[in-house]
CSV table of C-alpha atoms and ligand atoms in Angstrom, one decimal:
chain,number,residue,atom,x,y,z
P,1,MET,CA,0.1,-0.2,0.1
P,2,CYS,CA,1.2,3.5,-0.7
P,3,SER,CA,1.8,5.2,2.4
P,4,ALA,CA,3.0,8.5,4.0
P,5,GLU,CA,3.9,6.9,7.4
P,6,GLN,CA,7.0,4.7,6.1
P,7,ALA,CA,8.6,7.9,5.1
P,8,SER,CA,8.2,9.9,8.2
P,9,GLY,CA,8.5,7.1,10.6
P,10,SER,CA,12.3,6.6,10.2
P,11,LEU,CA,13.1,10.2,10.0
P,12,GLY,CA,11.8,11.1,13.6
P,13,ALA,CA,14.8,9.6,15.2
P,14,MET,CA,17.3,11.5,12.9
P,15,ALA,CA,15.9,14.7,13.9
P,16,LEU,CA,15.6,15.7,10.3
P,17,PRO,CA,12.6,17.7,9.0
P,18,ALA,CA,9.5,15.9,9.2
P,19,PHE,CA,8.1,14.5,5.8
P,20,HIS,CA,4.5,15.7,6.1
P,21,LEU,CA,3.1,14.2,2.9
P,22,ASP,CA,-0.2,15.7,2.9
P,23,HIS,CA,-1.2,18.4,0.3
P,24,ALA,CA,0.5,21.4,2.2
P,25,GLY,CA,3.5,19.2,2.8
P,26,LEU,CA,4.1,18.2,-0.7
P,27,LYS,CA,3.5,21.7,-2.0
P,28,ALA,CA,6.1,22.8,0.4
P,29,TRP,CA,8.7,20.3,-0.8
P,30,LEU,CA,8.0,20.7,-4.4
P,31,GLN,CA,8.9,24.6,-3.8
P,32,GLU,CA,11.9,23.7,-1.5
P,33,LYS,CA,14.9,25.7,-2.3
P,34,ASN,CA,17.1,25.0,0.8
P,35,GLU,CA,20.1,22.8,-0.4
P,36,GLY,CA,20.5,20.9,3.1
P,37,ARG,CA,16.7,20.1,3.3
P,38,LEU,CA,16.9,19.0,-0.5
P,39,GLN,CA,19.8,16.6,0.4
P,40,THR,CA,17.6,15.3,3.0
P,41,LEU,CA,14.7,14.7,0.4
P,42,TRP,CA,17.2,12.9,-2.2
P,43,SER,CA,18.6,10.6,0.6
P,44,GLU,CA,15.4,9.6,1.9
P,45,ALA,CA,13.9,8.9,-1.5
P,46,ASP,CA,16.9,6.7,-2.1
P,47,ARG,CA,16.7,5.1,1.0
P,48,VAL,CA,13.1,4.2,0.6
P,49,ARG,CA,13.7,3.0,-2.9
P,50,LYS,CA,16.5,0.6,-1.7
P,51,ALA,CA,14.6,-0.7,1.1
P,52,ARG,CA,11.3,-1.1,-0.7
P,53,VAL,CA,12.1,-2.3,-4.4
P,54,GLY,CA,16.1,-2.9,-4.0
P,55,ASP,CA,19.0,-2.1,-6.1
P,56,ALA,CA,17.7,-3.8,-9.4
P,57,VAL,CA,17.0,-1.5,-12.2
P,58,HIS,CA,14.5,-3.0,-14.5
P,59,LEU,CA,14.6,-2.5,-18.2
P,60,ARG,CA,11.6,-2.3,-20.4
P,61,GLY,CA,12.0,-2.4,-24.0
P,62,LEU,CA,10.0,0.4,-25.6
P,63,ILE,CA,8.3,-0.3,-29.2
P,64,GLU,CA,6.8,2.6,-30.5
P,65,VAL,CA,4.4,0.7,-32.7
P,66,SER,CA,2.5,3.4,-34.5
P,67,SER,CA,2.7,7.2,-34.7
P,68,HIS,CA,-0.9,7.7,-36.0
P,69,CYS,CA,-3.0,9.5,-33.4
P,70,ILE,CA,-6.7,10.6,-33.7
P,71,ARG,CA,-6.3,13.0,-30.6
P,72,HIS,CA,-5.5,16.6,-30.4
P,73,CYS,CA,-3.6,17.0,-27.2
P,74,LEU,CA,-2.2,20.5,-26.9
P,75,TYR,CA,1.3,19.4,-25.6
P,76,CYS,CA,1.9,16.1,-28.0
P,77,GLY,CA,4.0,16.3,-31.1
P,78,LEU,CA,2.0,13.4,-32.4
P,79,ARG,CA,-1.3,15.0,-32.3
P,80,GLY,CA,-3.6,14.4,-35.4
P,81,PRO,CA,-3.4,17.9,-36.8
P,82,SER,CA,0.4,17.8,-37.0
P,83,GLN,CA,0.4,17.3,-40.8
P,84,GLU,CA,4.1,17.5,-41.6
P,85,LEU,CA,4.7,14.4,-39.5
P,86,VAL,CA,5.4,11.3,-41.8
P,87,ARG,CA,3.3,8.7,-39.9
P,88,TYR,CA,4.1,4.9,-39.6
P,89,ARG,CA,2.4,1.8,-38.2
P,90,MET,CA,4.7,-1.1,-37.5
P,91,GLU,CA,3.9,-4.7,-39.1
P,92,ALA,CA,3.3,-7.6,-36.7
P,93,ASP,CA,6.5,-9.2,-37.8
P,94,GLU,CA,8.4,-6.1,-37.1
P,95,ILE,CA,7.0,-5.6,-33.5
P,96,LEU,CA,7.7,-9.3,-32.8
P,97,ALA,CA,11.3,-9.0,-34.0
P,98,SER,CA,11.8,-5.7,-31.8
P,99,ALA,CA,10.4,-7.9,-29.0
P,100,GLN,CA,12.9,-10.7,-29.6
P,101,GLU,CA,15.6,-8.1,-29.8
P,102,ALA,CA,14.7,-6.9,-26.3
P,103,PHE,CA,14.5,-10.3,-24.9
P,104,ARG,CA,18.2,-11.1,-26.5
P,105,LEU,CA,19.4,-7.9,-24.7
P,106,GLY,CA,18.3,-9.3,-21.5
P,107,TYR,CA,15.2,-7.0,-20.8
P,108,GLY,CA,12.5,-8.6,-18.9
P,109,SER,CA,9.5,-6.7,-20.6
P,110,VAL,CA,8.4,-4.8,-23.5
P,111,VAL,CA,6.1,-1.8,-23.8
P,112,LEU,CA,4.1,-1.6,-26.9
P,113,GLN,CA,3.2,2.3,-27.2
P,114,ALA,CA,1.5,4.2,-30.0
P,115,GLY,CA,-0.7,7.3,-30.3
P,116,GLU,CA,-4.3,6.7,-30.1
P,117,ASP,CA,-4.6,4.7,-33.4
P,118,ARG,CA,-7.8,3.1,-34.3
P,119,GLY,CA,-5.8,1.5,-37.1
P,120,LEU,CA,-4.4,-0.8,-34.5
P,121,SER,CA,-7.4,-3.0,-34.3
P,122,LYS,CA,-8.4,-5.3,-31.4
P,123,GLU,CA,-7.5,-8.4,-33.2
P,124,PHE,CA,-4.2,-7.1,-34.5
P,125,ILE,CA,-2.9,-6.1,-31.0
P,126,ALA,CA,-4.2,-9.4,-29.6
P,127,GLY,CA,-2.5,-11.2,-32.2
P,128,VAL,CA,0.8,-9.5,-31.6
P,129,VAL,CA,0.5,-10.0,-27.7
P,130,ARG,CA,-0.1,-13.8,-28.3
P,131,ALA,CA,2.8,-14.0,-30.6
P,132,ILE,CA,5.3,-12.2,-28.1
P,133,LYS,CA,3.8,-14.5,-25.2
P,134,ARG,CA,4.1,-17.4,-27.3
P,135,ASP,CA,7.8,-16.8,-28.6
P,136,THR,CA,9.3,-15.1,-25.4
P,137,PRO,CA,8.9,-15.0,-21.5
P,138,LEU,CA,8.7,-11.2,-21.7
P,139,ALA,CA,5.9,-9.5,-19.8
P,140,VAL,CA,3.8,-7.2,-22.1
P,141,THR,CA,2.8,-3.8,-21.1
P,142,LEU,CA,0.5,-1.9,-23.5
P,143,SER,CA,0.2,2.1,-23.7
P,144,LEU,CA,-2.2,2.6,-26.7
P,145,GLY,CA,-4.4,5.5,-25.2
P,146,GLU,CA,-7.9,5.4,-24.1
P,147,ARG,CA,-9.7,2.3,-25.7
P,148,ASP,CA,-12.9,0.5,-25.1
P,149,ASP,CA,-13.3,-2.0,-22.4
P,150,ASP,CA,-13.9,-4.8,-25.2
P,151,ASP,CA,-10.4,-4.1,-26.6
P,152,LEU,CA,-8.9,-4.0,-23.3
P,153,ARG,CA,-10.4,-7.2,-22.1
P,154,GLU,CA,-9.4,-9.1,-25.3
P,155,TRP,CA,-5.9,-7.9,-25.0
P,156,LYS,CA,-5.7,-9.1,-21.3
P,157,ALA,CA,-7.1,-12.3,-22.3
P,158,ALA,CA,-4.2,-12.5,-25.1
P,159,GLY,CA,-1.9,-12.4,-22.3
P,160,ALA,CA,-1.1,-8.4,-21.7
P,161,ASP,CA,0.2,-7.9,-18.1
P,162,ARG,CA,0.0,-4.2,-17.9
P,163,TYR,CA,-1.3,-0.9,-19.2
P,164,LEU,CA,0.3,2.4,-18.9
P,165,LEU,CA,-2.1,5.6,-19.2
P,166,ARG,CA,-0.9,8.9,-17.7
P,167,PHE,CA,-3.8,11.0,-16.4
P,168,GLU,CA,-1.5,13.9,-17.3
P,169,THR,CA,-3.0,16.2,-14.6
P,170,SER,CA,-5.6,15.8,-11.7
P,171,ASP,CA,-7.1,19.3,-12.4
P,172,PRO,CA,-10.2,18.7,-14.5
P,173,ALA,CA,-10.4,22.2,-16.3
P,174,LEU,CA,-6.7,22.0,-17.1
P,175,TYR,CA,-7.1,18.4,-18.4
P,176,LYS,CA,-10.2,19.5,-20.4
P,177,ARG,CA,-8.2,22.3,-21.9
P,178,ILE,CA,-4.9,20.4,-22.8
P,179,HIS,CA,-6.7,17.1,-23.9
P,180,PRO,CA,-9.9,18.0,-25.9
P,181,SER,CA,-12.3,15.0,-25.9
P,182,LEU,CA,-13.3,13.2,-29.0
P,183,PRO,CA,-17.0,14.4,-30.2
P,184,GLY,CA,-19.5,12.8,-27.8
P,185,VAL,CA,-16.9,10.8,-25.8
P,186,PRO,CA,-16.1,12.3,-22.6
P,187,SER,CA,-12.5,11.3,-21.6
P,188,ASP,CA,-12.1,10.1,-18.1
P,189,ARG,CA,-8.7,8.3,-17.7
P,190,PHE,CA,-9.1,7.7,-13.8
P,191,ALA,CA,-12.3,5.4,-14.7
P,192,GLN,CA,-10.4,3.7,-17.4
P,193,LEU,CA,-7.5,3.0,-15.0
P,194,HIS,CA,-9.9,1.7,-12.5
P,195,ARG,CA,-11.6,-0.6,-14.9
P,196,MET,CA,-8.3,-2.0,-16.2
P,197,ARG,CA,-7.2,-2.9,-12.5
P,198,THR,CA,-10.4,-4.8,-12.1
P,199,MET,CA,-9.7,-6.7,-15.4
P,200,GLY,CA,-6.3,-7.6,-13.8
P,201,TYR,CA,-3.9,-5.4,-15.5
P,202,GLU,CA,-1.1,-3.8,-13.3
P,203,ILE,CA,-1.5,-0.2,-14.0
P,204,GLY,CA,0.8,2.5,-14.6
P,205,THR,CA,0.2,6.3,-14.9
P,206,GLY,CA,1.9,9.6,-14.6
P,207,VAL,CA,2.1,13.4,-15.2
P,208,MET,CA,4.2,15.8,-16.8
P,209,VAL,CA,6.0,18.5,-14.6
P,210,GLY,CA,5.6,22.0,-15.8
P,211,ILE,CA,2.6,21.8,-18.2
P,212,PRO,CA,1.6,25.5,-19.1
P,213,GLY,CA,-1.3,26.1,-16.4
P,214,GLN,CA,-0.1,23.4,-13.8
P,215,THR,CA,0.0,25.2,-10.6
P,216,TRP,CA,2.0,23.9,-7.4
P,217,ASP,CA,-1.3,22.9,-6.0
P,218,THR,CA,-2.2,20.8,-9.0
P,219,LEU,CA,1.2,19.0,-9.0
P,220,ALA,CA,0.8,18.2,-5.2
P,221,ALA,CA,-2.8,16.9,-5.8
P,222,ASP,CA,-1.4,14.7,-8.7
P,223,ILE,CA,1.2,13.1,-6.3
P,224,LEU,CA,-1.7,12.5,-3.8
P,225,ARG,CA,-3.7,10.8,-6.6
P,226,PHE,CA,-0.9,8.3,-7.1
P,227,ARG,CA,-1.1,7.4,-3.5
P,228,GLU,CA,-5.0,7.3,-3.4
P,229,PHE,CA,-5.0,5.0,-6.6
P,230,ASP,CA,-2.2,2.9,-5.2
P,231,MET,CA,-0.6,3.0,-8.8
P,232,ASP,CA,1.7,0.0,-9.7
P,233,MET,CA,3.8,2.2,-12.0
P,234,ILE,CA,4.3,6.0,-12.2
P,235,GLY,CA,6.2,8.0,-14.8
P,236,VAL,CA,7.1,11.6,-14.1
P,237,GLY,CA,8.9,13.5,-16.6
P,238,PRO,CA,9.3,17.4,-17.6
P,239,PHE,CA,7.1,18.9,-20.0
P,240,LEU,CA,9.2,19.5,-23.1
P,241,PRO,CA,7.6,22.1,-25.5
P,242,SER,CA,6.9,20.7,-29.2
P,243,PRO,CA,6.9,23.6,-31.8
P,244,ARG,CA,4.3,21.4,-33.6
P,245,THR,CA,1.9,22.0,-30.8
P,246,PRO,CA,-0.1,24.9,-29.4
P,247,LEU,CA,1.9,24.6,-26.0
P,248,GLY,CA,5.0,24.7,-27.8
P,249,GLY,CA,4.2,27.9,-30.1
P,250,PRO,CA,4.1,31.5,-29.8
P,251,ASP,CA,1.0,31.5,-27.9
P,252,ILE,CA,2.4,29.5,-24.8
P,253,SER,CA,2.1,32.7,-22.6
P,254,THR,CA,-1.7,32.4,-22.8
P,255,PHE,CA,-1.6,29.1,-21.2
P,256,LEU,CA,0.7,29.8,-18.3
P,257,ALA,CA,-0.5,30.2,-14.8
P,258,PRO,CA,0.5,33.4,-12.8
P,259,PRO,CA,4.3,33.4,-12.4
P,260,LYS,CA,4.2,32.5,-8.6
P,261,GLU,CA,1.7,29.5,-9.3
P,262,GLN,CA,3.2,28.1,-12.6
P,263,VAL,CA,5.3,25.0,-12.0
P,264,PRO,CA,8.4,25.3,-14.1
P,265,ASN,CA,9.3,22.5,-16.4
P,266,ASP,CA,12.9,22.1,-15.1
P,267,GLU,CA,15.1,19.1,-13.9
P,268,LEU,CA,15.2,20.2,-10.2
P,269,THR,CA,11.3,20.2,-10.0
P,270,THR,CA,11.1,17.0,-11.8
P,271,LEU,CA,13.5,15.5,-9.4
P,272,LYS,CA,11.7,16.8,-6.3
P,273,ALA,CA,8.3,15.1,-7.8
P,274,VAL,CA,10.0,11.8,-8.6
P,275,ALA,CA,11.5,11.7,-5.0
P,276,LEU,CA,8.1,12.5,-3.3
P,277,THR,CA,6.3,10.1,-5.5
P,278,ARG,CA,8.8,7.4,-4.1
P,279,LEU,CA,7.9,8.4,-0.7
P,280,VAL,CA,4.2,8.3,-1.1
P,281,CYS,CA,4.3,5.1,-3.1
P,282,PRO,CA,7.2,3.3,-1.8
P,283,ASP,CA,6.6,0.0,-3.6
P,284,ALA,CA,5.8,1.5,-7.1
P,285,ASN,CA,8.0,0.9,-10.3
P,286,ILE,CA,9.1,4.3,-11.0
P,287,PRO,CA,11.0,5.1,-14.3
P,288,SER,CA,13.9,7.4,-14.8
P,289,THR,CA,12.1,8.9,-17.9
P,290,THR,CA,13.5,9.5,-21.3
P,291,ALA,CA,12.2,13.2,-21.0
P,292,LEU,CA,14.4,13.6,-18.0
P,293,ALA,CA,17.4,12.3,-20.0
P,294,THR,CA,16.5,14.5,-22.9
P,295,LEU,CA,16.5,17.5,-20.6
P,296,ASP,CA,19.8,16.5,-19.1
P,297,ARG,CA,21.7,14.4,-21.4
P,298,ALA,CA,24.7,14.0,-19.2
P,299,GLN,CA,23.3,12.7,-16.2
P,300,GLY,CA,19.4,13.0,-16.1
P,301,ARG,CA,19.0,9.3,-16.1
P,302,GLU,CA,21.3,8.7,-13.3
P,303,LEU,CA,19.9,11.4,-11.3
P,304,GLY,CA,16.4,10.0,-11.6
P,305,LEU,CA,17.8,6.7,-10.5
P,306,MET,CA,19.4,8.2,-7.4
P,307,ARG,CA,16.4,10.1,-6.3
P,308,GLY,CA,13.8,7.5,-6.3
P,309,ALA,CA,13.5,5.7,-9.7
P,310,ASN,CA,14.1,2.1,-10.2
P,311,VAL,CA,13.2,1.6,-14.0
P,312,VAL,CA,14.5,2.6,-17.3
P,313,MET,CA,12.6,2.1,-20.8
P,314,PRO,CA,15.4,1.9,-23.4
P,315,ASN,CA,14.0,2.3,-26.8
P,316,VAL,CA,14.0,-0.9,-29.0
P,317,THR,CA,11.9,0.5,-32.0
P,318,PRO,CA,13.6,0.3,-35.4
P,319,VAL,CA,15.8,3.4,-35.7
P,320,GLU,CA,14.0,4.3,-39.1
P,321,TYR,CA,10.6,4.7,-37.2
P,322,ARG,CA,11.7,5.9,-33.8
P,323,VAL,CA,13.0,9.1,-35.4
P,324,ARG,CA,9.5,9.7,-36.7
P,325,TYR,CA,7.8,9.0,-33.1
P,326,GLU,CA,8.5,12.8,-32.2
P,327,ILE,CA,6.3,13.6,-29.1
P,328,TYR,CA,8.7,16.4,-28.4
P,329,PRO,CA,12.1,17.2,-30.3
P,330,GLY,CA,15.5,16.0,-29.5
P,331,LYS,CA,14.7,12.9,-27.8
P,332,ALA,CA,17.6,11.3,-26.0
P,333,CYS,CA,19.1,8.3,-27.7
P,334,VAL,CA,17.0,8.7,-30.6
P,335,ASN,CA,19.7,7.8,-33.3
P,336,GLU,CA,21.3,4.9,-31.0
P,337,THR,CA,20.7,1.3,-31.9
P,338,ALA,CA,19.0,-0.9,-29.3
P,339,ALA,CA,22.2,-2.6,-28.7
P,340,ALA,CA,24.4,0.7,-28.3
P,341,CYS,CA,21.7,1.9,-25.8
P,342,GLN,CA,21.9,-1.3,-23.8
P,343,GLY,CA,25.7,-1.0,-23.4
P,344,CYS,CA,25.4,2.7,-22.5
P,345,LEU,CA,22.7,2.2,-19.9
P,346,GLU,CA,24.4,-0.9,-18.3
P,347,GLY,CA,27.5,1.4,-17.8
P,348,ARG,CA,25.5,4.0,-16.2
P,349,ILE,CA,23.5,1.7,-14.0
P,350,HIS,CA,26.8,-0.1,-12.8
P,351,SER,CA,28.3,3.3,-12.0
P,352,LEU,CA,25.7,4.0,-9.6
P,353,GLY,CA,26.7,0.7,-7.7
P,354,ARG,CA,23.1,-0.8,-9.0
P,355,LYS,CA,22.4,-3.9,-10.9
P,356,ILE,CA,20.2,-4.7,-14.0
P,357,GLY,CA,16.8,-6.4,-12.9
P,358,LYS,CA,16.3,-9.9,-14.0
P,359,GLY,CA,12.8,-11.3,-15.2
P,360,PRO,CA,9.7,-9.1,-15.7
P,361,GLY,CA,9.9,-7.1,-12.7
P,362,GLY,CA,6.3,-6.7,-11.7
P,363,ARG,CA,5.2,-4.8,-8.9
P,364,TYR,CA,4.9,-8.0,-6.7
P,365,SER,CA,8.2,-9.5,-7.8
P,366,ASN,CA,10.6,-6.6,-7.5
P,367,ALA,CA,13.1,-8.0,-5.1
P,368,VAL,CA,14.2,-10.3,-7.6
L,401,LIG,N1,6.7,16.8,-23.2
L,401,LIG,C1,7.2,15.6,-22.5
L,401,LIG,N2,6.1,14.6,-22.3
L,401,LIG,C2,5.2,14.5,-23.1
L,401,LIG,N3,4.2,13.6,-23.6
L,401,LIG,C3,3.4,14.0,-24.5
L,401,LIG,N4,3.9,15.1,-24.8
L,401,LIG,C4,4.8,15.5,-24.2
L,401,LIG,C5,5.9,16.6,-24.2
L,401,LIG,N5,5.7,17.5,-25.1
L,401,LIG,C6,4.0,12.4,-22.6
L,401,LIG,C7,2.5,12.4,-22.0
L,401,LIG,C8,2.2,11.0,-22.5
L,401,LIG,C9,3.5,10.1,-22.6
L,401,LIG,C10,3.5,9.1,-23.7
L,401,LIG,O1,4.2,11.3,-23.3
L,401,LIG,O2,2.7,12.4,-20.6
L,401,LIG,O3,1.2,10.3,-21.7
L,402,LIG,FE1,-1.8,11.6,-29.4
L,402,LIG,FE2,-1.2,13.0,-27.5
L,402,LIG,S1,-1.9,13.7,-29.5
L,402,LIG,S2,-0.9,10.9,-27.5
């Protein structure tokens, strides 16, 4: 169970600042500037990570199976109206080959991710999931956006283990503004997450840090939602403006909250959000995100892993496709082959005194 007590309990004896992980406490920590107190936050997040999920860093091979998207999210470079993007959809045998590559590289799971693409039919994805489960021992995570229960049930029956769907923000008005609904279909990602859990999926979610219009109160409330939903996986990365989108264009200032309230999309704030997420959800799988690695190529990945994260999602999409999966520009590792990325990551993980996780690395098998 996600909890606040874990984090505060051990600190009492050390006479360090208490970790009051209620709304006001989270908001204060997110705005904390004092170096000494931040060191306390970093070391407590790292201690809780080690105690609860261990030193293993689980690698999930990310396969970006399609860049088609029917949605108009104001932040996402794949949004349907981005006409200049050359779209692709991988064939089933290409997806399977990428999954096999992930397995050869020693990864325990793959994530099939795409824009919201109705060209990825229920039957097609079910067939791909069955083939991956037949030919490899990989856990399969799907991240295909908002889909019907019928599709989700079929994919679970085909063997899918987990589903990732970031709720992006817990503020309903901000969500509506940046994530327009499809005509006549209200978007309720919390409801979908809840239904997927009852279907037997491990569920993952997350938010971006510093979306225009996100206030300190909103981000504190987001982190509390992680706890309330007892999320299994939680991705928190910086918002990176894409010039193809309304939130990355010249009108960005019209979306910003007043300066004192607007959360910056910087590395420090993202790391605070990652560390606090670890404290409120000590058992969750938390990736050190590609967006963070993009913001700080030198050491973003490592800093995430040192401040609460225990998962990395290296890209195993064929390079010719992945350069076209441009959610935001300048994505880290975009031109590296899967094997080169694996070598690089292994070095980075070992340099932190950590080890590569073996096996699927699910929420309830993390100590492996
Ligand atoms: N910057 C950072 N992250 C983004 N995402 C979408 N657009 C951006 C962006 N401009 C994140 C969303 C989505 C995930 C797949 O990528 O949170 O859920
Ligand atoms: Fe497609 Fe955002 S516009 S996922």
